[in-house]
Tab-separated table of C-alpha atoms in Angstrom:
chain	number	residue	atom	x	y	z
Y	203	MET	CA	-54.311	-59.943	-154.953
Y	204	MET	CA	-51.568	-60.794	-152.510
Y	205	ASN	CA	-50.422	-64.301	-151.653
Y	206	PHE	CA	-48.680	-64.275	-148.257
Y	207	ASN	CA	-46.492	-67.329	-148.700
Y	208	ARG	CA	-42.788	-67.995	-148.690
Y	209	ARG	CA	-41.264	-66.106	-151.538
Y	210	ALA	CA	-39.222	-67.517	-154.315
Y	211	PHE	CA	-36.064	-67.295	-152.255
Y	212	ILE	CA	-36.306	-70.849	-150.906
Y	213	LYS	CA	-34.159	-72.333	-153.629
Y	214	ALA	CA	-31.401	-69.788	-153.083
Y	215	ALA	CA	-31.643	-70.234	-149.334
Y	216	ALA	CA	-30.971	-73.937	-149.727
Y	217	ILE	CA	-27.556	-73.050	-151.163
Y	218	ALA	CA	-26.621	-69.922	-149.188
Y	219	PRO	CA	-26.629	-69.617	-145.385
Y	220	ALA	CA	-29.937	-68.479	-143.963
Y	221	ILE	CA	-30.044	-64.935	-142.607
Y	222	THR	CA	-30.882	-64.582	-138.949
Y	223	LEU	CA	-33.297	-61.789	-138.097
Y	224	PRO	CA	-31.627	-59.102	-135.987
Y	225	PHE	CA	-34.547	-59.035	-133.571
Y	226	VAL	CA	-35.661	-61.689	-131.107
Y	227	GLY	CA	-38.756	-61.762	-128.946
Y	228	CYS	CA	-38.313	-61.088	-125.250
Y	229	SER	CA	-39.119	-64.662	-124.309
Y	230	GLY	CA	-36.137	-65.945	-126.238
Y	231	ALA	CA	-38.241	-68.857	-127.499
Y	232	ALA	CA	-37.302	-68.112	-131.095
Y	233	GLU	CA	-33.661	-67.319	-130.464
Y	234	ASN	CA	-32.387	-69.828	-132.997
Y	235	GLN	CA	-35.135	-69.373	-135.574
Y	236	LYS	CA	-33.865	-68.350	-138.977
Y	237	ASP	CA	-35.672	-66.807	-141.894
Y	238	PRO	CA	-35.604	-69.290	-144.814
Y	239	ALA	CA	-37.181	-66.683	-147.078
Y	240	SER	CA	-34.333	-64.237	-146.652
Y	241	GLY	CA	-35.908	-61.780	-149.056
Y	242	ASN	CA	-38.586	-61.144	-146.419
Y	243	LYS	CA	-36.152	-59.464	-144.072
Y	244	PRO	CA	-37.818	-56.133	-143.217
Y	245	ASP	CA	-36.176	-52.976	-144.490
Y	246	PHE	CA	-36.962	-50.301	-141.919
Y	247	SER	CA	-34.716	-47.808	-143.701
Y	248	LYS	CA	-37.507	-47.164	-146.187
Y	249	LEU	CA	-39.819	-45.941	-143.438
Y	250	LYS	CA	-39.964	-42.236	-142.683
Y	251	ASN	CA	-41.045	-40.488	-139.517
Y	252	MET	CA	-44.679	-39.495	-140.030
Y	253	THR	CA	-45.082	-37.293	-136.945
Y	254	ALA	CA	-43.500	-34.008	-138.067
Y	255	ASP	CA	-46.907	-32.392	-138.612
Y	256	VAL	CA	-48.491	-33.608	-135.362
Y	257	LYS	CA	-50.138	-30.842	-133.331
Y	258	PRO	CA	-50.568	-31.530	-129.598
Y	259	ILE	CA	-53.772	-30.615	-127.810
Y	260	SER	CA	-53.606	-26.912	-127.041
Y	261	ARG	CA	-53.827	-25.275	-123.642
Y	262	GLU	CA	-56.970	-23.505	-124.799
Y	263	GLU	CA	-58.676	-26.793	-125.624
Y	264	ARG	CA	-57.830	-28.272	-122.238
Y	265	GLN	CA	-59.176	-25.135	-120.574
Y	266	SER	CA	-62.428	-25.595	-122.486
Y	267	ARG	CA	-62.564	-29.217	-121.270
Y	268	ILE	CA	-62.357	-28.044	-117.665
Y	269	GLY	CA	-65.129	-25.570	-118.380
Y	270	LYS	CA	-67.337	-28.236	-119.924
Y	271	ALA	CA	-66.687	-30.569	-116.996
Y	272	GLN	CA	-67.767	-27.835	-114.598
Y	273	GLU	CA	-70.955	-27.272	-116.611
Y	274	LEU	CA	-71.726	-30.997	-116.436
Y	275	MET	CA	-70.964	-31.050	-112.718
Y	276	LYS	CA	-73.537	-28.328	-112.103
Y	277	LYS	CA	-76.060	-30.074	-114.340
Y	278	ASN	CA	-75.592	-33.361	-112.463
Y	279	GLY	CA	-75.456	-31.938	-108.952
Y	280	VAL	CA	-71.740	-32.640	-108.441
Y	281	ASP	CA	-69.798	-30.135	-106.336
Y	282	ALA	CA	-66.296	-31.468	-107.016
Y	283	LEU	CA	-64.519	-34.040	-109.158
Y	284	PHE	CA	-61.728	-36.177	-107.668
Y	285	LEU	CA	-58.997	-37.361	-110.047
Y	286	GLU	CA	-55.821	-39.294	-109.461
Y	287	PRO	CA	-53.112	-39.700	-112.135
Y	288	GLY	CA	-54.412	-41.482	-115.207
Y	289	THR	CA	-56.081	-40.779	-118.506
Y	290	SER	CA	-58.766	-38.408	-117.256
Y	291	MET	CA	-56.269	-36.331	-115.281
Y	292	LYS	CA	-54.131	-36.068	-118.413
Y	293	TYR	CA	-57.207	-35.247	-120.516
Y	294	PHE	CA	-58.347	-32.355	-118.354
Y	295	LEU	CA	-55.186	-31.067	-116.692
Y	296	ASP	CA	-52.315	-32.336	-118.869
Y	297	PHE	CA	-50.866	-33.792	-115.673
Y	298	ASP	CA	-48.846	-37.019	-115.520
Y	299	PHE	CA	-47.584	-38.693	-112.359
Y	300	PHE	CA	-46.883	-42.236	-111.242
Y	301	LEU	CA	-49.216	-44.152	-108.945
Y	302	SER	CA	-48.114	-45.345	-105.528
Y	303	GLU	CA	-49.570	-45.869	-102.066
Y	304	ARG	CA	-49.266	-42.120	-101.465
Y	305	MET	CA	-52.045	-39.895	-102.697
Y	306	VAL	CA	-51.259	-37.533	-105.538
Y	307	ALA	CA	-54.520	-36.108	-106.813
Y	308	ALA	CA	-56.479	-33.149	-108.109
Y	309	VAL	CA	-59.902	-31.857	-107.167
Y	310	ILE	CA	-61.756	-29.875	-109.813
Y	311	PRO	CA	-64.544	-27.894	-108.120
Y	312	ALA	CA	-67.754	-26.954	-109.905
Y	313	ASN	CA	-66.594	-23.373	-109.468
Y	314	GLY	CA	-63.003	-22.207	-109.387
Y	315	GLU	CA	-59.605	-23.602	-110.295
Y	316	PRO	CA	-58.269	-27.123	-109.709
Y	317	ILE	CA	-56.536	-27.821	-106.410
Y	318	TYR	CA	-53.804	-30.453	-106.069
Y	319	VAL	CA	-52.911	-32.766	-103.184
Y	320	CYS	CA	-49.516	-34.436	-102.766
Y	321	PRO	CA	-46.922	-35.450	-100.164
Y	322	LYS	CA	-44.870	-32.501	-98.913
Y	323	PHE	CA	-41.654	-33.986	-100.288
Y	324	GLU	CA	-43.224	-34.141	-103.778
Y	325	GLU	CA	-44.426	-30.528	-103.756
Y	326	ASP	CA	-41.666	-29.137	-105.945
Y	327	LYS	CA	-41.958	-31.934	-108.478
Y	328	VAL	CA	-45.746	-31.668	-108.643
Y	329	GLY	CA	-45.397	-27.899	-108.920
Y	330	GLU	CA	-43.330	-28.358	-112.074
Y	331	LEU	CA	-46.146	-30.384	-113.627
Y	332	VAL	CA	-49.128	-28.216	-112.710
Y	333	LYS	CA	-50.458	-26.302	-115.726
Y	334	PHE	CA	-53.977	-25.373	-114.607
Y	335	GLY	CA	-54.583	-23.799	-111.225
Y	336	SER	CA	-51.782	-23.087	-108.788
Y	337	GLU	CA	-52.822	-24.276	-105.327
Y	338	ILE	CA	-51.109	-27.392	-103.946
Y	339	ARG	CA	-52.042	-28.721	-100.514
Y	340	THR	CA	-49.461	-31.026	-98.943
Y	341	TRP	CA	-49.266	-33.616	-96.181
Y	342	GLU	CA	-46.323	-34.911	-94.204
Y	343	GLU	CA	-45.751	-38.657	-93.955
Y	344	HIS	CA	-47.511	-38.978	-90.576
Y	345	GLU	CA	-50.508	-36.880	-91.653
Y	346	SER	CA	-53.697	-37.749	-93.544
Y	347	PRO	CA	-54.175	-36.737	-97.188
Y	348	TYR	CA	-57.878	-37.464	-96.739
Y	349	ALA	CA	-58.152	-34.570	-94.317
Y	350	LEU	CA	-56.795	-32.307	-97.058
Y	351	VAL	CA	-59.462	-33.496	-99.488
Y	352	LYS	CA	-62.104	-32.886	-96.816
Y	353	GLY	CA	-60.739	-29.395	-96.388
Y	354	ILE	CA	-61.042	-28.703	-100.103
Y	355	LEU	CA	-64.628	-29.989	-100.121
Y	356	SER	CA	-65.521	-27.855	-97.131
Y	357	ASP	CA	-63.978	-24.771	-98.719
Y	358	LYS	CA	-65.805	-25.288	-101.995
Y	359	ALA	CA	-69.145	-26.807	-100.952
Y	360	GLY	CA	-69.593	-26.266	-97.235
Y	361	ARG	CA	-70.261	-29.058	-94.768
Y	362	SER	CA	-72.101	-31.323	-97.216
Y	363	GLY	CA	-72.385	-31.882	-100.920
Y	364	THR	CA	-71.600	-34.427	-103.619
Y	365	MET	CA	-68.217	-35.516	-104.928
Y	366	GLY	CA	-67.772	-37.338	-108.225
Y	367	ILE	CA	-65.169	-40.102	-108.189
Y	368	GLU	CA	-63.486	-40.943	-111.491
Y	369	GLU	CA	-64.137	-44.580	-112.349
Y	370	ARG	CA	-60.490	-45.666	-112.264
Y	371	CYS	CA	-59.774	-44.187	-108.870
Y	372	ARG	CA	-58.357	-46.868	-106.575
Y	373	PHE	CA	-60.728	-48.030	-103.858
Y	374	PHE	CA	-58.479	-47.258	-100.887
Y	375	LEU	CA	-58.425	-43.598	-101.840
Y	376	PHE	CA	-62.191	-43.418	-102.253
Y	377	ASP	CA	-62.683	-45.306	-99.003
Y	378	GLY	CA	-60.328	-42.988	-97.102
Y	379	ILE	CA	-62.021	-39.860	-98.436
Y	380	LYS	CA	-65.493	-41.207	-97.690
Y	381	LYS	CA	-64.589	-42.022	-94.085
Y	382	GLU	CA	-62.959	-38.645	-93.524
Y	383	ALA	CA	-65.685	-36.580	-95.201
Y	384	SER	CA	-68.678	-38.704	-94.241
Y	385	SER	CA	-71.176	-35.875	-94.563
Y	386	PHE	CA	-70.660	-35.821	-98.329
Y	387	ASP	CA	-72.364	-38.017	-100.896
Y	388	TYR	CA	-70.257	-39.845	-103.491
Y	389	VAL	CA	-71.196	-40.709	-107.049
Y	390	LEU	CA	-69.469	-42.205	-110.080
Y	391	ALA	CA	-68.191	-39.321	-112.180
Y	392	ASP	CA	-68.927	-40.863	-115.598
Y	393	PRO	CA	-71.615	-38.272	-116.494
Y	394	VAL	CA	-68.861	-35.670	-116.200
Y	395	THR	CA	-65.741	-37.482	-117.429
Y	396	ALA	CA	-67.375	-39.581	-120.124
Y	397	GLY	CA	-69.689	-36.689	-120.893
Y	398	CYS	CA	-66.602	-34.812	-122.062
Y	399	ARG	CA	-64.361	-37.554	-123.387
Y	400	ILE	CA	-66.878	-39.394	-125.595
Y	401	TYR	CA	-67.141	-36.484	-128.011
Y	402	LYS	CA	-63.844	-35.856	-129.775
Y	403	SER	CA	-62.801	-32.456	-131.080
Y	404	PRO	CA	-61.251	-31.900	-134.524
Y	405	ALA	CA	-57.814	-31.825	-132.866
Y	406	GLU	CA	-58.445	-35.211	-131.264
Y	407	ILE	CA	-59.757	-36.640	-134.541
Y	408	ALA	CA	-56.555	-35.492	-136.260
Y	409	LEU	CA	-54.377	-37.277	-133.687
Y	410	LEU	CA	-56.435	-40.460	-133.970
Y	411	GLN	CA	-56.152	-40.268	-137.754
Y	412	LYS	CA	-52.375	-39.946	-137.559
Y	413	ALA	CA	-52.132	-42.948	-135.238
Y	414	ASN	CA	-54.195	-45.042	-137.657
Y	415	ASP	CA	-52.175	-43.907	-140.684
Y	416	ILE	CA	-48.956	-44.947	-138.968
Y	417	THR	CA	-50.269	-48.350	-137.921
Y	418	ILE	CA	-51.419	-49.142	-141.456
Y	419	GLU	CA	-47.897	-48.427	-142.722
Y	420	ALA	CA	-46.446	-50.652	-139.998
Y	421	TYR	CA	-48.838	-53.421	-141.040
Y	422	LYS	CA	-47.640	-53.211	-144.634
Y	423	VAL	CA	-44.043	-53.816	-143.597
Y	424	LEU	CA	-45.110	-56.541	-141.201
Y	425	PHE	CA	-47.157	-58.533	-143.707
Y	426	ASP	CA	-44.389	-58.174	-146.264
Y	427	SER	CA	-41.980	-59.759	-143.757
Y	428	LEU	CA	-43.765	-63.015	-142.920
Y	429	TYR	CA	-41.821	-66.244	-143.178
Y	430	GLU	CA	-42.373	-69.865	-142.271
Y	431	GLY	CA	-41.223	-70.597	-138.736
Y	432	MET	CA	-41.765	-67.022	-137.566
Y	433	SER	CA	-42.715	-66.837	-133.896
Y	434	GLN	CA	-45.246	-64.501	-132.353
Y	435	ASP	CA	-42.371	-62.713	-130.637
Y	436	ASP	CA	-40.667	-62.143	-133.993
Y	437	PHE	CA	-43.966	-60.825	-135.367
Y	438	ARG	CA	-44.356	-58.354	-132.489
Y	439	GLU	CA	-40.748	-57.198	-132.736
Y	440	ILE	CA	-41.076	-56.338	-136.420
Y	441	ALA	CA	-44.254	-54.404	-135.643
Y	442	SER	CA	-42.577	-52.524	-132.805
Y	443	GLN	CA	-39.552	-51.586	-134.906
Y	444	ALA	CA	-41.745	-50.508	-137.824
Y	445	HIS	CA	-43.814	-48.228	-135.590
Y	446	LYS	CA	-40.624	-46.793	-134.096
Y	447	ALA	CA	-39.221	-46.025	-137.537
Y	448	LEU	CA	-42.481	-44.260	-138.361
Y	449	GLY	CA	-42.171	-42.108	-135.240
Y	450	ALA	CA	-44.526	-43.855	-132.814
Y	451	THR	CA	-44.599	-46.344	-129.985
Y	452	GLY	CA	-46.766	-49.221	-131.097
Y	453	SER	CA	-47.333	-52.940	-131.060
Y	454	ILE	CA	-49.142	-55.549	-133.135
Y	455	GLY	CA	-49.628	-59.090	-131.931
Y	456	ALA	CA	-50.890	-62.130	-133.811
Y	457	ASN	CA	-52.149	-65.660	-133.500
Y	458	PHE	CA	-51.691	-68.317	-136.139
Y	459	GLY	CA	-53.788	-71.220	-137.419
Y	460	GLU	CA	-56.349	-72.756	-135.088
Y	461	TRP	CA	-55.412	-70.329	-132.299
Y	462	THR	CA	-57.053	-67.505	-134.249
Y	463	ALA	CA	-60.353	-68.948	-132.971
Y	464	PHE	CA	-59.503	-67.408	-129.579
Y	465	PRO	CA	-60.613	-63.750	-129.941
Y	466	HIS	CA	-57.725	-62.490	-127.810
Y	467	GLY	CA	-55.352	-65.294	-128.602
Y	468	SER	CA	-53.895	-68.283	-126.839
Y	469	SER	CA	-50.958	-68.670	-124.457
Y	470	THR	CA	-49.725	-71.525	-126.671
Y	471	VAL	CA	-46.367	-70.754	-128.316
Y	472	GLN	CA	-46.951	-70.599	-132.054
Y	473	TYR	CA	-44.802	-70.664	-135.168
Y	474	LEU	CA	-46.139	-69.691	-138.567
Y	475	LYS	CA	-46.601	-72.354	-141.210
Y	476	GLU	CA	-47.927	-72.457	-144.750
Y	477	GLY	CA	-51.716	-72.285	-144.910
Y	478	ASP	CA	-52.163	-70.664	-141.494
Y	479	VAL	CA	-54.756	-67.999	-140.920
Y	480	VAL	CA	-53.030	-64.990	-139.314
Y	481	LEU	CA	-55.170	-62.777	-137.082
Y	482	ALA	CA	-53.256	-59.638	-136.131
Y	483	ASP	CA	-54.390	-56.840	-133.821
Y	484	GLY	CA	-52.637	-53.728	-132.577
Y	485	GLY	CA	-51.959	-50.040	-132.795
Y	486	CYS	CA	-49.881	-47.116	-131.606
Y	487	THR	CA	-50.112	-43.919	-129.584
Y	488	ILE	CA	-49.744	-40.349	-130.857
Y	489	GLU	CA	-49.881	-37.576	-128.247
Y	490	GLY	CA	-51.857	-39.941	-126.033
Y	491	TYR	CA	-54.361	-41.021	-128.719
Y	492	LYS	CA	-54.656	-44.617	-129.875
Y	493	SER	CA	-55.136	-46.627	-133.029
Y	494	ASP	CA	-56.609	-50.125	-133.020
Y	495	ILE	CA	-56.670	-52.167	-136.223
Y	496	SER	CA	-57.140	-55.897	-136.852
Y	497	ARG	CA	-56.333	-57.722	-140.048
Y	498	THR	CA	-56.940	-61.357	-140.939
Y	499	ILE	CA	-54.998	-62.914	-143.808
Y	500	VAL	CA	-53.757	-66.351	-144.836
Y	501	PHE	CA	-50.071	-67.195	-145.027
Y	502	GLY	CA	-50.245	-68.941	-148.374
Y	503	GLN	CA	-53.364	-69.640	-150.375
Y	504	ALA	CA	-56.767	-68.904	-148.831
Y	505	THR	CA	-59.255	-71.754	-149.142
Y	506	ASP	CA	-62.893	-71.324	-150.104
Y	507	ARG	CA	-63.767	-71.857	-146.447
Y	508	HIS	CA	-61.427	-69.054	-145.379
Y	509	LYS	CA	-62.959	-66.724	-147.962
Y	510	GLU	CA	-66.519	-67.614	-147.018
Y	511	VAL	CA	-66.033	-66.815	-143.347
Y	512	TRP	CA	-63.924	-63.711	-143.964
Y	513	ASN	CA	-66.430	-62.328	-146.485
Y	514	LEU	CA	-69.261	-62.769	-144.002
Y	515	ALA	CA	-67.383	-60.818	-141.340
Y	516	LYS	CA	-66.673	-58.111	-143.903
Y	517	GLU	CA	-70.362	-57.965	-144.818
Y	518	ALA	CA	-71.243	-57.543	-141.135
Y	519	GLN	CA	-68.748	-54.712	-140.768
Y	520	THR	CA	-70.222	-52.980	-143.815
Y	521	ALA	CA	-73.793	-53.403	-142.546
Y	522	ALA	CA	-72.966	-51.646	-139.279
Y	523	PHE	CA	-71.150	-48.804	-141.046
Y	524	GLU	CA	-74.001	-48.256	-143.503
Y	525	LEU	CA	-76.562	-48.173	-140.696
Y	526	ALA	CA	-74.512	-45.509	-138.923
Y	527	LYS	CA	-75.326	-43.168	-141.838
Y	528	ASN	CA	-78.949	-42.988	-140.689
Y	529	GLN	CA	-80.386	-40.583	-138.146
Y	530	ASN	CA	-81.726	-41.690	-134.769
Y	531	VAL	CA	-79.489	-44.767	-134.646
Y	532	THR	CA	-78.167	-46.079	-131.331
Y	533	CYS	CA	-75.001	-47.912	-130.383
Y	534	GLU	CA	-76.888	-51.176	-129.873
Y	535	ASP	CA	-78.464	-50.863	-133.321
Y	536	LEU	CA	-75.051	-51.184	-134.965
Y	537	ASP	CA	-74.233	-54.298	-132.948
Y	538	ALA	CA	-77.584	-55.823	-133.915
Y	539	ALA	CA	-77.046	-55.069	-137.615
Y	540	ALA	CA	-73.679	-56.826	-137.696
Y	541	ARG	CA	-74.887	-59.743	-135.592
Y	542	LYS	CA	-77.893	-60.265	-137.898
Y	543	VAL	CA	-75.628	-60.683	-140.931
Y	544	ILE	CA	-73.476	-63.270	-139.193
Y	545	GLU	CA	-76.437	-65.224	-137.816
Y	546	GLU	CA	-78.157	-65.295	-141.208
Y	547	GLY	CA	-74.898	-66.499	-142.699
Y	548	GLY	CA	-75.111	-69.620	-140.541
Y	549	PHE	CA	-72.896	-68.615	-137.614
Y	550	GLY	CA	-75.434	-68.257	-134.827
Y	551	PRO	CA	-77.232	-68.087	-132.652
Y	552	ASP	CA	-76.288	-64.866	-130.954
Y	553	TYR	CA	-72.785	-64.986	-129.387
Y	554	LYS	CA	-71.914	-68.569	-130.353
Y	555	TYR	CA	-69.443	-67.619	-133.098
Y	556	PHE	CA	-69.519	-63.818	-132.960
Y	557	SER	CA	-68.640	-63.932	-129.287
Y	558	HIS	CA	-68.017	-60.278	-128.397
Y	559	ARG	CA	-69.636	-56.868	-128.854
Y	560	LEU	CA	-69.284	-55.156	-132.210
Y	561	GLY	CA	-67.016	-52.417	-130.940
Y	562	HIS	CA	-65.686	-50.155	-128.225
Y	563	GLY	CA	-65.065	-46.474	-127.882
Y	564	ILE	CA	-61.530	-45.299	-128.513
Y	565	GLY	CA	-59.528	-42.166	-127.766
Y	566	MET	CA	-56.847	-41.706	-125.119
Y	567	ASP	CA	-57.677	-45.199	-123.892
Y	568	GLY	CA	-57.713	-48.036	-126.393
Y	569	HIS	CA	-61.036	-49.106	-124.895
Y	570	GLU	CA	-63.200	-46.314	-123.524
Y	571	TRP	CA	-66.777	-45.062	-123.618
Y	572	THR	CA	-69.042	-45.887	-125.322
Y	573	ASN	CA	-69.503	-49.448	-126.585
Y	574	LEU	CA	-71.367	-50.782	-129.595
Y	575	VAL	CA	-73.184	-53.448	-127.621
Y	576	ARG	CA	-76.668	-54.695	-126.887
Y	577	GLY	CA	-78.339	-52.671	-124.174
Y	578	ASN	CA	-76.500	-49.424	-124.963
Y	579	ASP	CA	-79.214	-47.128	-126.292
Y	580	THR	CA	-76.903	-44.104	-126.517
Y	581	PRO	CA	-77.635	-42.312	-129.813
Y	582	LEU	CA	-74.797	-41.837	-132.255
Y	583	ALA	CA	-73.579	-38.242	-132.235
Y	584	LYS	CA	-70.882	-36.137	-133.828
Y	585	GLY	CA	-67.438	-36.734	-132.377
Y	586	MET	CA	-68.030	-40.285	-131.142
Y	587	CYS	CA	-65.278	-42.743	-132.084
Y	588	PHE	CA	-65.631	-46.528	-132.197
Y	589	SER	CA	-64.017	-49.702	-133.403
Y	590	ASN	CA	-66.132	-51.655	-135.900
Y	591	GLU	CA	-64.856	-55.212	-135.456
Y	592	PRO	CA	-67.119	-58.159	-136.124
Y	593	GLY	CA	-65.505	-61.576	-135.803
Y	594	ILE	CA	-66.317	-65.220	-136.406
Y	595	TYR	CA	-64.429	-67.733	-134.262
Y	596	ILE	CA	-64.681	-71.456	-135.024
Y	597	VAL	CA	-62.902	-73.341	-132.251
Y	598	GLY	CA	-60.703	-76.127	-133.569
Y	599	GLU	CA	-60.596	-74.564	-137.021
Y	600	PHE	CA	-59.783	-70.828	-137.259
Y	601	GLY	CA	-61.138	-67.367	-136.582
Y	602	VAL	CA	-61.385	-64.091	-138.452
Y	603	ARG	CA	-61.856	-60.496	-137.349
Y	604	VAL	CA	-61.995	-57.355	-139.433
Y	605	GLU	CA	-61.441	-54.184	-137.411
Y	606	ASP	CA	-61.275	-50.561	-138.413
Y	607	CYS	CA	-62.085	-47.569	-136.248
Y	608	MET	CA	-64.446	-44.803	-137.284
Y	609	TYR	CA	-65.792	-41.496	-136.045
Y	610	ILE	CA	-69.110	-39.765	-136.509
Y	611	GLY	CA	-68.584	-36.639	-138.577
Y	612	ASP	CA	-70.896	-33.905	-139.833
Y	613	ASP	CA	-72.294	-36.156	-142.544
Y	614	GLY	CA	-72.145	-39.535	-140.838
Y	615	PRO	CA	-69.476	-42.166	-140.137
Y	616	VAL	CA	-65.915	-41.844	-141.431
Y	617	TYR	CA	-63.285	-44.575	-141.244
Y	618	PHE	CA	-59.838	-43.800	-139.829
Y	619	SER	CA	-58.428	-46.797	-141.724
Y	620	GLN	CA	-59.967	-48.118	-144.912
Y	621	PRO	CA	-61.349	-51.665	-144.513
Y	622	SER	CA	-59.666	-54.551	-146.276
Y	623	PRO	CA	-61.252	-55.357	-149.659
Y	624	ALA	CA	-60.549	-59.104	-149.380
Y	625	ILE	CA	-58.786	-61.722	-147.252
Y	626	ASP	CA	-55.830	-61.629	-149.663
Y	627	GLN	CA	-55.952	-57.843	-150.030
Y	628	PRO	CA	-55.598	-56.396	-146.518
Y	629	PHE	CA	-55.092	-52.797	-147.638
Y	630	ALA	CA	-57.453	-50.716	-149.739
């Protein structure tokens, strides 16, 4: 078992000058904080880049995604799909571009290749980025991009039809298209976009696994580097540097003590002290795919109360995972299973202490379809990926959350990161 307290360097530190950490949070609030337990200074030199074997999503897989989207469009009566730069455009077309007041977009028709729209002065740049399809329609600064979209719709569907709008499309673009092409109907494109993105391929699972493996290694360095007086900014900086040394861009934040009772933390500036509960949450990105892991420990000796609450959250997490092994189970069933454990353990009713859903989908977005939440009767199916993160939050005292992500494989659920065995043993 691990005891996350100040190490036995305090006596030596009282004689020798304290060592200042070489990293300071961006707020500067901890600029003069020093590490009294100088032996806790993180050694990033021991970390090795873990990304050498990473395999990006292939062109062939993205082509199959476009094909599946077109199948779903036909099934759902959608003649064209409108995308602007963002996760879905990257998912289908491997296309990245910044957002501004000027339209840069792609239309994927139910039949045929994608067509792009951009300002004339961006044509060459957009042309460099296009990997699927070849047609780019451009507009000068005084012209309307919406007329170009109408032209694409007319070419592909005639004078009327239905366009699917990706859920993160900005309203002014949707509004402009709708006014210009008023004879068309407009629907939310989730049956197409989510209908593809919910179900991860083996290549996607491998990238998610790598992201989780890296974050667990970053956590190990981070928890081995705690010291009394550490600020949240110091905590985040260690996590960032550890991820970087491991070959990824990542972040882990934390709240200490009573502020762990806020599920997403408090704006109060916090410094770590002996006996504090530490609730940490974060992850990294590998080829666009995310990890998301929470760990709750105690800096020092865990009390019986800490253990009681943590163990109950762990039991809830296990109950949901075990239920996922059964056939004909829905997303809301997992939430109910975890919630039942926590309520029967005395932390009810309902959302009083376990104040959020059990979990969210995860993939290229840290939170994406579909959620483990009451009212979601979507059946579990192969390729789905979720967080499993029950929590118990006691305002004025402390909070705990245990979070590991999992996917549904051929034989049931599989964890990306192995759950913590105990509050003082965060790594299996």
